[in-house]
mmCIF file of C-alpha atoms and ligand atoms in Angstrom:
data_model
loop_
_atom_site.group_PDB
_atom_site.id
_atom_site.type_symbol
_atom_site.label_atom_id
_atom_site.label_comp_id
_atom_site.label_asym_id
_atom_site.label_seq_id
_atom_site.Cartn_x
_atom_site.Cartn_y
_atom_site.Cartn_z
ATOM 1 C CA MET L 1 0.088 0.140 -0.011
ATOM 2 C CA SER L 2 1.544 3.247 -0.878
ATOM 3 C CA ARG L 3 1.499 6.270 1.237
ATOM 4 C CA GLN L 4 -0.669 8.258 -1.245
ATOM 5 C CA GLU L 5 -3.132 5.651 -0.587
ATOM 6 C CA ARG L 6 -3.159 5.698 2.967
ATOM 7 C CA THR L 7 -4.917 9.256 2.990
ATOM 8 C CA GLN L 8 -7.926 7.522 1.536
ATOM 9 C CA PRO L 9 -10.365 5.735 4.194
ATOM 10 C CA PRO L 10 -8.519 2.590 6.169
ATOM 11 C CA ALA L 11 -11.861 0.634 5.640
ATOM 12 C CA ALA L 12 -15.710 0.893 4.842
ATOM 13 C CA PRO L 13 -17.819 1.860 7.991
ATOM 14 C CA ALA L 14 -20.760 -0.336 9.092
ATOM 15 C CA ASP L 15 -23.218 2.130 7.937
ATOM 16 C CA GLU L 16 -22.986 3.215 4.478
ATOM 17 C CA ASN L 17 -24.382 6.622 5.529
ATOM 18 C CA VAL L 18 -21.117 7.685 6.860
ATOM 19 C CA VAL L 19 -18.815 9.686 4.511
ATOM 20 C CA TRP L 20 -15.160 10.277 4.857
ATOM 21 C CA HIS L 21 -13.918 13.860 5.033
ATOM 22 C CA PRO L 22 -10.434 14.550 3.521
ATOM 23 C CA HIS L 23 -8.817 17.324 5.078
ATOM 24 C CA ALA L 24 -6.316 19.709 3.755
ATOM 25 C CA VAL L 25 -3.415 19.277 6.267
ATOM 26 C CA THR L 26 -1.995 16.104 5.431
ATOM 27 C CA ARG L 27 0.354 13.572 7.373
ATOM 28 C CA GLU L 28 3.350 14.878 5.112
ATOM 29 C CA ASP L 29 2.909 18.341 6.535
ATOM 30 C CA ARG L 30 2.532 16.938 9.837
ATOM 31 C CA GLU L 31 5.873 14.911 9.208
ATOM 32 C CA ARG L 32 7.644 18.002 7.971
ATOM 33 C CA LEU L 33 6.677 19.957 11.147
ATOM 34 C CA HIS L 34 8.230 17.204 13.210
ATOM 35 C CA ASN L 35 10.844 16.991 10.868
ATOM 36 C CA HIS L 36 10.841 13.222 10.765
ATOM 37 C CA GLN L 37 8.400 10.313 9.456
ATOM 38 C CA GLY L 38 5.591 8.980 11.462
ATOM 39 C CA VAL L 39 6.078 5.100 12.212
ATOM 40 C CA VAL L 40 5.194 2.185 14.640
ATOM 41 C CA ILE L 41 7.560 0.457 16.590
ATOM 42 C CA TRP L 42 5.771 -2.781 17.736
ATOM 43 C CA PHE L 43 7.264 -4.659 20.464
ATOM 44 C CA THR L 44 6.105 -8.309 20.870
ATOM 45 C CA GLY L 45 7.128 -10.918 23.159
ATOM 46 C CA LEU L 46 6.331 -12.989 26.577
ATOM 47 C CA SER L 47 5.222 -11.003 29.433
ATOM 48 C CA GLY L 48 8.727 -10.501 31.239
ATOM 49 C CA SER L 49 10.686 -10.465 28.148
ATOM 50 C CA GLY L 50 11.386 -6.740 28.362
ATOM 51 C CA LYS L 51 9.342 -4.811 26.367
ATOM 52 C CA SER L 52 8.195 -2.108 28.519
ATOM 53 C CA THR L 53 11.735 -1.460 29.681
ATOM 54 C CA LEU L 54 13.154 -1.346 25.931
ATOM 55 C CA ALA L 55 10.015 0.786 24.573
ATOM 56 C CA GLY L 56 10.748 3.138 27.600
ATOM 57 C CA ALA L 57 14.455 3.328 26.959
ATOM 58 C CA LEU L 58 14.195 3.743 23.521
ATOM 59 C CA GLU L 59 11.429 6.384 23.771
ATOM 60 C CA GLN L 60 13.853 8.149 26.214
ATOM 61 C CA ALA L 61 16.718 8.141 23.716
ATOM 62 C CA LEU L 62 14.319 9.266 20.950
ATOM 63 C CA HIS L 63 12.960 12.178 23.130
ATOM 64 C CA ALA L 64 16.279 13.589 23.931
ATOM 65 C CA ARG L 65 16.939 13.614 20.254
ATOM 66 C CA GLY L 66 13.722 15.991 19.645
ATOM 67 C CA VAL L 67 11.756 13.156 18.234
ATOM 68 C CA SER L 68 7.810 13.251 18.877
ATOM 69 C CA THR L 69 7.022 10.059 20.273
ATOM 70 C CA TYR L 70 3.973 8.016 22.237
ATOM 71 C CA LEU L 71 4.517 4.789 24.277
ATOM 72 C CA LEU L 72 1.392 2.724 24.169
ATOM 73 C CA ASP L 73 1.969 -0.136 26.807
ATOM 74 C CA GLY L 74 -0.435 -2.815 27.483
ATOM 75 C CA ASP L 75 -0.541 -2.787 30.895
ATOM 76 C CA ASN L 76 -1.818 1.008 30.999
ATOM 77 C CA VAL L 77 -3.952 0.814 28.028
ATOM 78 C CA ARG L 78 -5.831 -2.142 29.794
ATOM 79 C CA HIS L 79 -6.678 0.793 32.424
ATOM 80 C CA GLY L 80 -8.402 2.916 30.082
ATOM 81 C CA LEU L 81 -9.246 2.166 26.259
ATOM 82 C CA CYS L 82 -9.152 -1.765 26.925
ATOM 83 C CA ARG L 83 -10.210 -2.021 30.509
ATOM 84 C CA ASP L 84 -13.326 -4.037 29.223
ATOM 85 C CA LEU L 85 -10.950 -6.662 27.878
ATOM 86 C CA THR L 86 -10.070 -10.039 29.317
ATOM 87 C CA PHE L 87 -7.158 -12.269 28.188
ATOM 88 C CA SER L 88 -9.594 -14.550 25.945
ATOM 89 C CA ASP L 89 -7.788 -15.084 22.576
ATOM 90 C CA GLY L 90 -10.906 -13.027 21.091
ATOM 91 C CA ASP L 91 -10.586 -10.218 23.769
ATOM 92 C CA ARG L 92 -6.649 -10.237 22.949
ATOM 93 C CA ARG L 93 -7.764 -9.665 19.279
ATOM 94 C CA GLU L 94 -9.968 -6.964 20.284
ATOM 95 C CA ASN L 95 -7.168 -5.281 22.408
ATOM 96 C CA ILE L 96 -4.627 -5.407 19.457
ATOM 97 C CA ARG L 97 -7.376 -4.042 16.913
ATOM 98 C CA ARG L 98 -8.168 -0.787 19.067
ATOM 99 C CA VAL L 99 -4.336 -0.572 19.723
ATOM 100 C CA GLY L 100 -3.775 -0.848 16.096
ATOM 101 C CA GLU L 101 -6.154 1.715 15.312
ATOM 102 C CA VAL L 102 -5.098 4.223 17.609
ATOM 103 C CA ALA L 103 -1.389 3.617 16.364
ATOM 104 C CA ARG L 104 -2.547 4.343 13.158
ATOM 105 C CA LEU L 105 -4.209 7.511 13.882
ATOM 106 C CA MET L 106 -0.783 8.676 15.821
ATOM 107 C CA VAL L 107 1.276 7.874 12.784
ATOM 108 C CA ASP L 108 -1.394 9.994 10.764
ATOM 109 C CA ALA L 109 -0.282 12.516 13.364
ATOM 110 C CA GLY L 110 3.285 12.141 12.258
ATOM 111 C CA LEU L 111 4.571 10.441 15.740
ATOM 112 C CA VAL L 112 6.721 7.752 16.396
ATOM 113 C CA VAL L 113 4.670 5.261 18.201
ATOM 114 C CA LEU L 114 6.288 2.543 20.393
ATOM 115 C CA THR L 115 3.972 -0.069 21.399
ATOM 116 C CA ALA L 116 4.578 -2.794 24.093
ATOM 117 C CA PHE L 117 1.922 -5.623 23.965
ATOM 118 C CA ILE L 118 2.420 -9.521 24.161
ATOM 119 C CA SER L 119 0.134 -9.573 20.937
ATOM 120 C CA PRO L 120 0.758 -13.348 21.108
ATOM 121 C CA HIS L 121 -1.004 -14.041 17.486
ATOM 122 C CA ARG L 122 0.861 -14.128 14.159
ATOM 123 C CA ALA L 123 -2.700 -12.836 12.753
ATOM 124 C CA GLU L 124 -3.209 -9.809 14.762
ATOM 125 C CA ARG L 125 0.165 -8.486 14.445
ATOM 126 C CA GLN L 126 -0.215 -8.822 10.753
ATOM 127 C CA MET L 127 -3.705 -7.220 10.898
ATOM 128 C CA VAL L 128 -2.041 -4.081 12.431
ATOM 129 C CA ARG L 129 0.892 -4.290 9.645
ATOM 130 C CA ASP L 130 -1.734 -4.378 6.725
ATOM 131 C CA LEU L 131 -3.451 -0.630 8.309
ATOM 132 C CA LEU L 132 -0.419 0.857 7.854
ATOM 133 C CA ALA L 133 1.725 1.999 4.391
ATOM 134 C CA GLU L 134 4.537 -0.322 3.674
ATOM 135 C CA GLY L 135 7.834 0.380 5.945
ATOM 136 C CA GLN L 136 5.544 2.193 8.660
ATOM 137 C CA PHE L 137 5.412 -0.791 10.717
ATOM 138 C CA ILE L 138 8.593 -2.234 12.448
ATOM 139 C CA GLU L 139 8.171 -5.431 14.398
ATOM 140 C CA VAL L 140 10.463 -6.150 17.144
ATOM 141 C CA PHE L 141 10.551 -9.251 18.586
ATOM 142 C CA VAL L 142 12.122 -9.401 22.120
ATOM 143 C CA ASP L 143 13.189 -12.973 22.185
ATOM 144 C CA THR L 144 13.755 -13.725 26.076
ATOM 145 C CA PRO L 145 13.253 -17.494 26.717
ATOM 146 C CA LEU L 146 10.257 -18.542 28.984
ATOM 147 C CA ALA L 147 12.550 -19.818 31.829
ATOM 148 C CA ILE L 148 14.423 -16.000 31.819
ATOM 149 C CA CYS L 149 11.105 -14.445 31.935
ATOM 150 C CA GLU L 150 9.704 -16.897 34.378
ATOM 151 C CA ALA L 151 12.868 -16.271 36.797
ATOM 152 C CA ARG L 152 12.343 -12.287 36.311
ATOM 153 C CA ASP L 153 8.744 -12.573 37.033
ATOM 154 C CA PRO L 154 8.554 -8.814 38.305
ATOM 155 C CA LYS L 155 4.802 -9.080 39.202
ATOM 156 C CA GLY L 156 4.621 -12.712 40.451
ATOM 157 C CA LEU L 157 2.298 -13.525 37.612
ATOM 158 C CA TYR L 158 3.968 -16.697 36.357
ATOM 159 C CA LYS L 159 4.224 -18.098 40.133
ATOM 160 C CA LYS L 160 0.257 -17.445 39.960
ATOM 161 C CA ALA L 161 -0.130 -19.018 36.619
ATOM 162 C CA ARG L 162 1.990 -22.195 37.681
ATOM 163 C CA ALA L 163 -0.185 -22.638 40.976
ATOM 164 C CA GLY L 164 -3.121 -22.568 38.848
ATOM 165 C CA GLU L 165 -4.380 -19.080 40.510
ATOM 166 C CA LEU L 166 -4.351 -17.374 36.774
ATOM 167 C CA ARG L 167 -5.833 -18.905 33.718
ATOM 168 C CA ASN L 168 -4.987 -18.135 30.266
ATOM 169 C CA PHE L 169 -1.238 -16.898 31.201
ATOM 170 C CA THR L 170 0.770 -16.543 27.928
ATOM 171 C CA GLY L 171 3.450 -19.055 27.746
ATOM 172 C CA ILE L 172 1.968 -21.338 30.246
ATOM 173 C CA ASP L 173 -1.803 -22.071 29.411
ATOM 174 C CA SER L 174 -2.021 -19.692 26.240
ATOM 175 C CA VAL L 175 -0.151 -19.492 23.051
ATOM 176 C CA TYR L 176 2.611 -17.174 21.877
ATOM 177 C CA GLU L 177 3.298 -17.663 18.383
ATOM 178 C CA GLN L 178 6.856 -16.197 17.705
ATOM 179 C CA PRO L 179 7.310 -14.129 14.576
ATOM 180 C CA GLU L 180 8.564 -15.605 11.617
ATOM 181 C CA ARG L 181 10.130 -12.523 9.872
ATOM 182 C CA PRO L 182 10.268 -9.965 12.528
ATOM 183 C CA ASP L 183 11.893 -6.622 11.113
ATOM 184 C CA VAL L 184 14.248 -7.243 14.313
ATOM 185 C CA ARG L 185 14.761 -10.042 16.480
ATOM 186 C CA LEU L 186 16.528 -8.837 20.040
ATOM 187 C CA ASP L 187 18.231 -11.124 22.406
ATOM 188 C CA GLY L 188 16.224 -10.135 25.554
ATOM 189 C CA GLU L 189 19.287 -11.106 27.824
ATOM 190 C CA GLN L 190 21.790 -8.820 26.381
ATOM 191 C CA LEU L 191 21.983 -5.243 28.200
ATOM 192 C CA VAL L 192 19.369 -2.507 27.645
ATOM 193 C CA THR L 193 21.840 0.103 26.199
ATOM 194 C CA ASN L 194 23.114 -2.114 23.748
ATOM 195 C CA LEU L 195 19.523 -3.275 22.500
ATOM 196 C CA VAL L 196 18.364 0.574 22.436
ATOM 197 C CA SER L 197 21.725 1.111 20.212
ATOM 198 C CA GLN L 198 20.710 -1.529 17.568
ATOM 199 C CA LEU L 199 17.335 0.065 17.466
ATOM 200 C CA LEU L 200 18.561 3.478 16.885
ATOM 201 C CA ASP L 201 21.000 2.374 14.396
ATOM 202 C CA LEU L 202 17.699 0.632 12.637
ATOM 203 C CA LEU L 203 15.890 3.783 12.485
ATOM 204 C CA ARG L 204 18.897 5.757 11.123
ATOM 205 C CA ARG L 205 19.157 3.061 8.400
ATOM 206 C CA ARG L 206 15.885 3.476 7.404
ATOM 207 C CA ALA L 207 16.051 7.342 7.447
ATOM 208 C CA ILE L 208 13.227 7.651 10.036
ATOM 209 C CA ILE L 209 15.586 9.652 12.295
ATOM 210 C CA ASN L 210 18.312 11.840 11.373
ATOM 211 C CA SER L 211 22.170 10.200 11.795
HETATM 212 N N1 LIG S 301 -3.490 -14.111 31.520
HETATM 213 C C1 LIG S 301 -2.447 -13.132 31.050
HETATM 214 N N2 LIG S 301 -1.633 -13.416 30.181
HETATM 215 C C2 LIG S 301 -0.548 -12.640 29.895
HETATM 216 N N3 LIG S 301 -0.566 -11.467 30.475
HETATM 217 C C3 LIG S 301 -1.286 -11.097 31.514
HETATM 218 C C4 LIG S 301 -2.202 -12.163 31.871
HETATM 219 N N4 LIG S 301 -2.824 -11.695 33.097
HETATM 220 C C5 LIG S 301 -2.271 -10.271 33.096
HETATM 221 N N5 LIG S 301 -1.453 -10.117 32.332
HETATM 222 C C6 LIG S 301 -0.791 -8.696 32.323
HETATM 223 O O1 LIG S 301 -1.113 -8.383 31.521
HETATM 224 C C7 LIG S 301 -0.310 -7.605 30.537
HETATM 225 C C8 LIG S 301 -0.336 -8.186 29.098
HETATM 226 O O2 LIG S 301 -1.372 -7.490 28.313
HETATM 227 P P1 LIG S 301 -1.507 -7.064 26.970
HETATM 228 O O3 LIG S 301 -2.405 -6.106 26.599
HETATM 229 O O4 LIG S 301 -0.083 -6.925 26.434
HETATM 230 O O5 LIG S 301 -1.678 -8.678 26.222
HETATM 231 S S1 LIG S 301 -2.368 -9.124 24.752
HETATM 232 O O6 LIG S 301 -1.286 -8.388 23.599
HETATM 233 O O7 LIG S 301 -3.527 -8.794 24.684
HETATM 234 O O8 LIG S 301 -2.261 -10.726 24.947
HETATM 235 C C9 LIG S 301 1.148 -8.403 30.776
HETATM 236 O O9 LIG S 301 2.108 -7.430 31.047
HETATM 237 P P2 LIG S 301 3.615 -7.523 30.412
HETATM 238 O O10 LIG S 301 4.431 -8.704 31.481
HETATM 239 O O11 LIG S 301 4.000 -6.304 30.582
HETATM 240 O O12 LIG S 301 3.686 -8.371 29.320
HETATM 241 C C10 LIG S 301 0.706 -8.904 32.236
HETATM 242 O O13 LIG S 301 1.163 -8.304 33.245
HETATM 243 N N1 LIG S 302 17.721 -6.681 28.703
HETATM 244 C C1 LIG S 302 17.242 -6.903 30.302
HETATM 245 N N2 LIG S 302 18.235 -7.463 30.818
HETATM 246 C C2 LIG S 302 18.060 -7.771 32.080
HETATM 247 N N3 LIG S 302 16.921 -7.705 32.549
HETATM 248 C C3 LIG S 302 15.612 -6.942 31.880
HETATM 249 C C4 LIG S 302 16.096 -6.774 30.562
HETATM 250 N N4 LIG S 302 14.707 -6.313 30.144
HETATM 251 C C5 LIG S 302 14.132 -5.930 30.955
HETATM 252 N N5 LIG S 302 14.439 -6.677 32.245
HETATM 253 C C6 LIG S 302 13.752 -6.739 33.398
HETATM 254 O O1 LIG S 302 12.897 -7.901 33.316
HETATM 255 C C7 LIG S 302 11.677 -7.522 33.942
HETATM 256 C C8 LIG S 302 10.699 -7.505 33.133
HETATM 257 O O2 LIG S 302 10.653 -6.321 31.981
HETATM 258 P P1 LIG S 302 9.688 -5.764 31.447
HETATM 259 O O3 LIG S 302 9.986 -4.439 30.801
HETATM 260 O O4 LIG S 302 8.484 -5.290 32.684
HETATM 261 O O5 LIG S 302 8.912 -6.896 30.485
HETATM 262 P P2 LIG S 302 7.634 -6.860 29.845
HETATM 263 O O6 LIG S 302 7.136 -5.621 29.419
HETATM 264 O O7 LIG S 302 7.816 -7.513 28.506
HETATM 265 O O8 LIG S 302 6.254 -7.601 30.420
HETATM 266 C C9 LIG S 302 11.920 -5.983 34.708
HETATM 267 O O9 LIG S 302 12.236 -6.609 36.132
HETATM 268 C C10 LIG S 302 13.044 -5.478 33.978
HETATM 269 O O10 LIG S 302 13.686 -4.733 34.768
#
């Protein structure tokens, strides 16, 4: 999908009487103001893999370089926009659909959007990729073995899941489908500073931020 096409409606509304309004100020105009492109950096991985830590550290590094960012974090979004959703497969899908639409709007606003969601299913990650233009969705797989995530267990959730007190927990009794061709695979046991450097290099190579 080209960037031009993305200025068209993303999808048909449920009601045929709803009409799309094109507006004079475009995403390209807003990107010029920000002095960088809008893009989504989509972190996926098990609970405890390091998604929030890495997304937060990268956001700090980008912010310090004058980049306009916004971080959407799974735990936080589930306190508001998605507070009605559980961890059933259907609700996880709806969670990612809503977040994908919000991220798309933020890219349209010209922001560098960082997201930290387990997003365990390939299909729903692909769904978000399909919402965006070519190159606007960067999938970052935080590849940390389950045993390490479980040893970290900062919220005690793995312990609860193993004790049978928490159902549908990702990696225990709910699936995590590893990305087959992520844009980046990070070794989640490396130092956070090294991992952030790898991501900044990628953003420079893709001309999303200036060298
Ligand atoms: N059953 C179950 N499975 C997985 N995770 C659980 C569950 N219950 C609560 N939590 C907490 O919710 C955080 C994951 O929310 P997400 O919105 O990222 O999940 S998903 O993408 O819809 O699968 C996740 O946060 P992270 O540890 O930061 O990934 C957990 O703290
Ligand atoms: N690269 C890393 N090396 C060592 N510990 C890490 C690393 N990244 C995150 N952590 C630690 O692992 C735990 C889980 O990290 P977090 O970012 O909350 O993961 P997630 O958002 O994927 O659940 C935290 O205690 C965090 O400090």
